[in-house]
Amino acid sequence: MSDCLFCRIAAGSIPSQKVYEDDEMLVFRDIAPARPVHVLLIPRKHIASLASVTPEDAPLLGRMLARANAIAIAAGSPDGFRLIINTGWIGGQEVPHLHLHIIGGPNPVGPMLKRSEE
Ligand code: AMP
Ligand code: ZN
């Protein structure tokens, strides 16, 4: 059994609130949503982060990106959304299995990032 949290969610051994799945990707609700719509789109294949993708992963990543709008609409954010892919410790990634945060809701998500002083 993999000790990767999202591999275990993909395998069904840890429960999740799934909103979409097919043979190569899975979408489930974030356990601590930052906005009314906040789901995580993951590949079933274990890819640790965007820092470890290979050229062979590019078509899969393209299909994940191409599905994001339909997922956002189905999840309740029909007029746009924000994608976030935290990568590595600089990016604030906590779960080392590549995931796209799809964030939206009835109201605008808000400013992208606060500007830091430096
Ligand atoms: P990141 O910081 O980009 O690695 O984001 C990890 C995300 O996974 C956070 O938004 C968490 O709230 C979410 N998360 C952690 N554990 C679970 C879980 N068991 N089910 C759903 N979402 C989770
Ligand atoms: Zn994994």
XYZ file of N, CA, C and O and ligand atoms in Angstrom:
496
model
N 0.845 -1.210 0.000
C 0.000 0.000 0.000
C 0.874 1.253 0.000
O 1.797 1.355 0.804
N 0.591 2.165 -0.907
C 1.353 3.408 -0.963
C 1.122 4.220 0.307
O 0.044 4.198 0.889
N 2.163 4.920 0.746
C 1.950 5.811 1.884
C 1.652 7.240 1.427
O 1.635 8.153 2.239
N 1.390 7.400 0.123
C 1.017 8.725 -0.387
C -0.478 8.953 -0.173
O -1.318 8.152 -0.615
N -0.806 10.049 0.498
C -2.215 10.346 0.824
C -3.098 10.358 -0.421
O -4.183 9.744 -0.437
N -2.657 11.044 -1.477
C -3.541 11.167 -2.638
C -3.580 9.880 -3.463
O -4.595 9.593 -4.115
N -2.507 9.086 -3.455
C -2.599 7.758 -4.074
C -3.636 6.913 -3.329
O -4.403 6.167 -3.968
N -3.668 7.043 -2.026
C -4.637 6.264 -1.246
C -6.060 6.744 -1.498
O -6.996 5.934 -1.553
N -6.229 8.049 -1.661
C -7.557 8.567 -2.031
C -7.939 8.041 -3.419
O -9.070 7.594 -3.639
N -6.979 8.055 -4.360
C -7.272 7.568 -5.722
C -7.643 6.091 -5.698
O -8.501 5.639 -6.468
N -7.011 5.337 -4.797
C -7.294 3.898 -4.706
C -8.582 3.617 -3.936
O -9.070 2.479 -3.932
N -9.127 4.641 -3.266
C -10.366 4.459 -2.510
C -10.155 3.966 -1.096
O -11.130 3.704 -0.384
N -8.898 3.850 -0.654
C -8.666 3.350 0.706
C -8.769 4.452 1.753
O -8.863 4.168 2.944
N -8.763 5.702 1.304
C -9.111 6.838 2.174
C -10.300 7.521 1.511
O -10.267 7.788 0.302
N -11.372 7.762 2.272
C -12.575 8.323 1.650
C -12.371 9.762 1.184
O -11.562 10.510 1.746
N -13.114 10.131 0.152
C -13.101 11.519 -0.329
C -14.457 11.797 -0.942
O -15.216 10.877 -1.244
N -14.730 13.079 -1.119
C -15.963 13.485 -1.799
C -15.630 13.704 -3.260
O -15.256 14.785 -3.679
N -15.763 12.631 -4.036
C -15.399 12.679 -5.449
C -16.424 13.483 -6.241
O -17.631 13.336 -6.022
N -15.941 14.280 -7.172
C -16.858 14.974 -8.082
C -16.645 14.553 -9.532
O -17.481 14.828 -10.387
N -15.513 13.885 -9.819
C -15.266 13.382 -11.178
C -14.179 12.332 -11.102
O -13.253 12.444 -10.292
N -14.264 11.303 -11.925
C -13.143 10.384 -12.067
C -13.205 9.704 -13.418
O -14.277 9.500 -13.993
N -12.042 9.401 -13.936
C -11.949 8.534 -15.110
C -10.711 7.663 -14.921
O -10.197 7.563 -13.805
N -10.253 7.047 -15.998
C -9.170 6.082 -15.813
C -7.821 6.718 -15.524
O -6.898 6.029 -15.093
N -7.691 8.019 -15.706
C -6.370 8.632 -15.488
C -6.368 9.817 -14.529
O -5.296 10.306 -14.188
N -7.529 10.270 -14.082
C -7.558 11.395 -13.141
C -8.770 11.301 -12.219
O -9.717 10.546 -12.480
N -8.693 12.084 -11.151
C -9.727 12.061 -10.107
C -9.877 13.479 -9.574
O -8.876 14.204 -9.464
N -11.105 13.862 -9.267
C -11.358 15.173 -8.675
C -12.180 14.977 -7.413
O -13.184 14.256 -7.423
N -11.736 15.599 -6.322
C -12.471 15.483 -5.056
C -12.415 16.813 -4.320
O -11.551 17.659 -4.589
N -13.347 16.973 -3.379
C -13.427 18.243 -2.647
C -12.273 18.363 -1.665
O -11.930 17.395 -0.973
N -11.698 19.575 -1.613
C -10.648 19.839 -0.627
C -11.266 19.767 0.770
O -12.358 20.274 1.021
N -10.550 19.141 1.698
C -11.072 18.928 3.039
C -11.174 20.248 3.826
O -11.944 20.337 4.784
N -10.436 21.251 3.394
C -10.462 22.562 4.065
C -10.626 23.643 2.998
O -9.677 24.361 2.658
N -11.832 23.773 2.430
C -12.010 24.651 1.270
C -11.723 26.118 1.601
O -12.143 26.636 2.628
N -11.006 26.756 0.664
C -10.665 28.169 0.828
C -11.755 29.079 0.274
O -11.813 30.266 0.611
N -12.594 28.545 -0.594
C -13.713 29.273 -1.199
C -14.848 28.264 -1.354
O -14.637 27.060 -1.211
N -16.073 28.755 -1.675
C -17.200 27.811 -1.788
C -16.938 26.653 -2.748
O -17.385 25.528 -2.502
N -16.252 26.931 -3.839
C -15.832 25.842 -4.740
C -14.321 25.665 -4.581
O -13.543 26.595 -4.820
N -13.911 24.496 -4.121
C -12.476 24.210 -3.973
C -12.315 22.699 -4.082
O -12.598 21.949 -3.141
N -11.900 22.274 -5.274
C -11.695 20.845 -5.519
C -10.256 20.629 -5.967
O -9.569 21.564 -6.410
N -9.800 19.390 -5.838
C -8.433 19.018 -6.202
C -8.485 18.016 -7.348
O -9.184 16.993 -7.252
N -7.800 18.336 -8.419
C -7.718 17.455 -9.598
C -6.341 16.796 -9.574
O -5.311 17.485 -9.593
N -6.315 15.481 -9.495
C -5.039 14.757 -9.411
C -4.955 13.700 -10.525
O -5.978 13.150 -10.939
N -3.732 13.416 -10.965
C -3.560 12.247 -11.833
C -3.564 10.979 -10.973
O -3.101 11.008 -9.825
N -4.084 9.888 -11.488
C -3.976 8.614 -10.746
C -2.511 8.184 -10.633
O -2.107 7.599 -9.638
N -1.750 8.499 -11.664
C -0.310 8.205 -11.630
C 0.347 9.048 -10.534
O 0.095 10.250 -10.439
N 1.215 8.431 -9.741
C 1.932 9.214 -8.731
C 3.010 10.047 -9.399
O 4.007 9.513 -9.883
N 2.779 11.362 -9.419
C 3.780 12.346 -9.850
C 3.936 13.272 -8.651
O 2.939 13.840 -8.175
N 5.144 13.408 -8.130
C 5.297 14.124 -6.856
C 4.939 15.600 -6.966
O 4.330 16.163 -6.052
N 5.318 16.227 -8.061
C 5.026 17.660 -8.211
C 5.318 18.066 -9.644
O 5.840 17.274 -10.445
N 5.026 19.315 -9.962
C 5.374 19.827 -11.296
C 6.877 19.799 -11.524
O 7.330 19.828 -12.662
N 7.638 19.740 -10.426
C 9.103 19.702 -10.554
C 9.602 18.340 -11.003
O 10.786 18.202 -11.328
N 8.734 17.355 -11.018
C 9.208 16.016 -11.378
C 8.458 15.440 -12.573
O 8.503 14.225 -12.795
N 7.776 16.280 -13.342
C 7.115 15.751 -14.537
C 8.154 15.465 -15.617
O 9.225 16.070 -15.648
N 7.828 14.533 -16.475
C 8.693 14.183 -17.598
C 7.955 14.551 -18.891
O 6.741 14.779 -18.872
N 8.673 14.595 -19.998
C 7.998 14.888 -21.267
C 6.849 13.909 -21.536
O 5.838 14.283 -22.143
N 6.972 12.688 -21.056
C 5.905 11.700 -21.273
C 4.618 12.083 -20.529
O 3.535 11.616 -20.874
N 4.749 12.908 -19.495
C 3.567 13.312 -18.726
C 2.795 14.454 -19.396
O 1.671 14.761 -18.988
N 3.404 15.097 -20.393
C 2.802 16.307 -20.960
C 1.385 16.089 -21.504
O 0.491 16.908 -21.239
N 1.111 15.013 -22.245
C -0.267 14.832 -22.731
C -1.277 14.679 -21.588
O -2.389 15.222 -21.663
N -0.890 13.974 -20.540
C -1.772 13.828 -19.368
C -2.027 15.194 -18.727
O -3.175 15.531 -18.402
N -0.978 15.973 -18.549
C -1.153 17.302 -17.958
C -2.062 18.156 -18.832
O -2.894 18.917 -18.322
N -1.919 18.024 -20.124
C -2.782 18.770 -21.036
C -4.243 18.366 -20.881
O -5.134 19.223 -20.866
N -4.471 17.073 -20.733
C -5.860 16.615 -20.570
C -6.418 17.085 -19.223
O -7.616 17.387 -19.120
N -5.582 17.145 -18.201
C -6.048 17.660 -16.901
C -6.434 19.130 -17.027
O -7.510 19.540 -16.574
N -5.572 19.916 -17.656
C -5.885 21.349 -17.836
C -7.150 21.523 -18.676
O -7.990 22.373 -18.381
N -7.271 20.703 -19.707
C -8.407 20.839 -20.614
C -9.726 20.484 -19.936
O -10.794 20.880 -20.393
N -9.667 19.733 -18.841
C -10.886 19.332 -18.136
C -11.290 20.325 -17.040
O -12.414 20.304 -16.546
N -10.384 21.225 -16.664
C -10.616 22.068 -15.492
C -11.886 22.912 -15.616
O -12.640 23.044 -14.639
N -12.149 23.473 -16.778
C -13.320 24.343 -16.910
C -14.612 23.564 -16.690
O -15.508 24.037 -15.976
N -14.715 22.386 -17.262
C -15.924 21.571 -17.074
C -16.083 21.175 -15.608
O -17.204 21.136 -15.086
N -14.969 20.897 -14.935
C -15.030 20.550 -13.511
C -15.543 21.745 -12.706
O -16.397 21.600 -11.819
N -15.007 22.926 -13.001
C -15.433 24.133 -12.272
C -16.926 24.380 -12.467
O -17.644 24.696 -11.503
N -17.395 24.221 -13.694
C -18.824 24.424 -13.972
C -19.657 23.422 -13.174
O -20.617 23.789 -12.490
N -19.253 22.157 -13.239
C -20.014 21.111 -12.536
C -19.978 21.316 -11.030
O -20.928 20.963 -10.321
N -18.878 21.891 -10.521
C -18.737 22.088 -9.072
C -19.468 23.336 -8.588
O -19.559 23.556 -7.376
N -19.959 24.170 -9.523
C -20.753 25.324 -9.106
C -20.102 26.675 -9.356
O -20.531 27.667 -8.767
N -19.102 26.724 -10.221
C -18.447 28.003 -10.535
C -18.457 28.191 -12.051
O -17.432 27.992 -12.723
N -19.608 28.570 -12.613
C -19.752 28.556 -14.071
C -19.075 29.710 -14.800
O -18.897 29.642 -16.009
N -18.686 30.745 -14.071
C -18.202 31.951 -14.752
C -16.723 32.205 -14.538
O -16.274 33.346 -14.576
N -15.985 31.164 -14.306
C -14.549 31.305 -14.142
C -14.073 30.661 -12.856
O -14.865 30.235 -12.006
N -12.774 30.587 -12.732
C -12.169 29.889 -11.585
C -10.697 30.239 -11.565
O -10.189 30.891 -12.484
N -10.023 29.810 -10.514
C -8.573 29.969 -10.437
C -7.937 28.604 -10.257
O -8.423 27.785 -9.460
N -6.857 28.387 -10.993
C -6.056 27.174 -10.818
C -4.808 27.529 -10.023
O -4.146 28.520 -10.343
N -4.497 26.727 -9.039
C -3.251 26.901 -8.284
C -2.547 25.550 -8.239
O -3.167 24.529 -7.930
N -1.261 25.566 -8.548
C -0.442 24.352 -8.443
C 0.764 24.699 -7.577
O 1.761 25.242 -8.068
N 0.647 24.463 -6.289
C 1.767 24.718 -5.393
C 2.857 23.690 -5.681
O 2.565 22.496 -5.815
N 4.085 24.171 -5.747
C 5.192 23.283 -6.143
C 6.389 23.468 -5.214
O 6.939 24.580 -5.125
N 6.732 22.375 -4.516
C 7.895 22.412 -3.635
C 7.687 23.293 -2.409
O 6.619 23.879 -2.211
N 8.711 23.384 -1.600
C 8.540 24.121 -0.343
C 8.457 25.617 -0.563
O 7.765 26.325 0.188
N 9.078 26.108 -1.633
C 8.929 27.538 -1.941
C 7.483 27.840 -2.325
O 6.926 28.879 -1.966
N 6.868 26.916 -3.042
C 5.487 27.101 -3.468
C 4.457 26.748 -2.408
O 3.258 26.914 -2.636
N 4.907 26.229 -1.283
C 3.976 25.902 -0.201
C 3.255 24.578 -0.392
O 2.182 24.360 0.172
N 3.850 23.671 -1.181
C 3.202 22.371 -1.407
C 3.285 21.520 -0.145
O 4.365 21.333 0.418
N 2.123 21.011 0.294
C 2.083 20.185 1.506
C 1.931 18.706 1.193
O 2.427 17.865 1.940
N 1.212 18.394 0.134
C 0.989 16.982 -0.220
C 1.812 16.666 -1.473
O 1.582 17.261 -2.539
N 2.785 15.753 -1.370
C 3.687 15.507 -2.491
C 3.127 14.548 -3.538
O 3.725 13.512 -3.861
N 1.964 14.886 -4.052
C 1.358 14.215 -5.211
C 0.726 15.360 -6.001
O -0.140 16.069 -5.460
N 1.157 15.518 -7.248
C 0.709 16.649 -8.063
C -0.805 16.847 -7.975
O -1.564 15.891 -8.140
N -1.223 18.073 -7.711
C -2.652 18.366 -7.677
C -2.913 19.786 -8.129
O -2.141 20.695 -7.833
N -4.014 19.952 -8.845
C -4.475 21.266 -9.289
C -5.591 21.688 -8.345
O -6.605 20.987 -8.218
N -5.413 22.804 -7.662
C -6.530 23.383 -6.902
C -7.413 24.124 -7.910
O -6.931 25.015 -8.619
N -8.686 23.776 -7.978
C -9.655 24.500 -8.805
C -10.551 25.248 -7.832
O -11.292 24.629 -7.052
N -10.442 26.566 -7.848
C -11.069 27.396 -6.816
C -11.998 28.399 -7.472
O -11.635 29.074 -8.442
N -13.209 28.488 -6.951
C -14.174 29.435 -7.492
C -15.327 29.611 -6.535
O -15.222 29.325 -5.345
N -16.410 30.057 -7.077
C -17.591 30.265 -6.231
C -18.466 31.350 -6.821
O -18.162 31.884 -7.878
N -19.499 31.662 -6.136
C -20.388 32.689 -6.690
C -19.732 34.056 -6.747
O -20.062 34.865 -7.615
N -18.793 34.320 -5.857
C -18.128 35.629 -5.830
C -16.707 35.511 -6.369
O -16.107 34.426 -6.325
N -16.129 36.648 -6.846
C -14.740 36.598 -7.320
C -13.800 36.057 -6.245
O -13.969 36.339 -5.055
N -12.834 35.305 -6.687
C -11.881 34.678 -5.761
C -11.039 35.728 -5.043
O -10.642 35.535 -3.895
N -10.738 36.849 -5.711
C -9.987 37.928 -5.070
C -8.603 38.083 -5.667
O -8.238 37.392 -6.612
N -7.822 39.016 -5.096
C -6.479 39.274 -5.634
C -5.627 38.022 -5.627
O -5.786 37.167 -4.750
N -4.722 37.932 -6.583
C -3.950 36.700 -6.727
C -3.052 36.447 -5.521
O -3.157 35.440 -4.860
N -2.162 37.392 -5.237
C -1.280 37.281 -4.074
C -1.084 38.692 -3.554
O -1.024 39.633 -4.332
N -0.931 38.812 -2.249
C -0.529 40.110 -1.717
C 0.927 40.338 -2.085
O 1.747 39.419 -1.990
N 1.250 41.556 -2.493
C 2.656 41.861 -2.793
C 3.448 41.905 -1.503
O 3.023 42.503 -0.519
N 4.599 41.235 -1.511
C 5.444 41.284 -0.317
C 6.270 42.567 -0.348
O 6.375 43.248 -1.360
N 6.857 42.897 0.767
C 7.636 44.141 0.880
C 8.952 44.042 0.131
O 9.511 45.038 -0.285
N 9.499 42.819 -0.014
C 10.823 42.703 -0.635
C 10.738 42.657 -2.137
O 9.728 42.404 -2.725
P -0.973 21.859 -1.126
O -0.617 22.803 -0.024
O -1.010 22.529 -2.469
O -0.138 20.609 -1.107
O -2.470 21.466 -0.867
C -2.882 20.304 -0.202
C -4.378 20.390 -0.043
O -4.853 19.106 0.294
C -4.825 21.364 1.066
O -5.684 22.351 0.495
C -5.583 20.445 2.032
O -6.715 21.071 2.610
C -5.956 19.271 1.149
N -6.146 17.994 1.827
C -5.320 17.423 2.738
N -5.809 16.232 3.116
C -6.967 16.042 2.418
C -7.940 14.999 2.365
N -7.827 13.883 3.108
N -9.007 15.168 1.539
C -9.131 16.272 0.795
N -8.248 17.277 0.790
C -7.176 17.166 1.595
Zn 0.754 9.657 -4.823
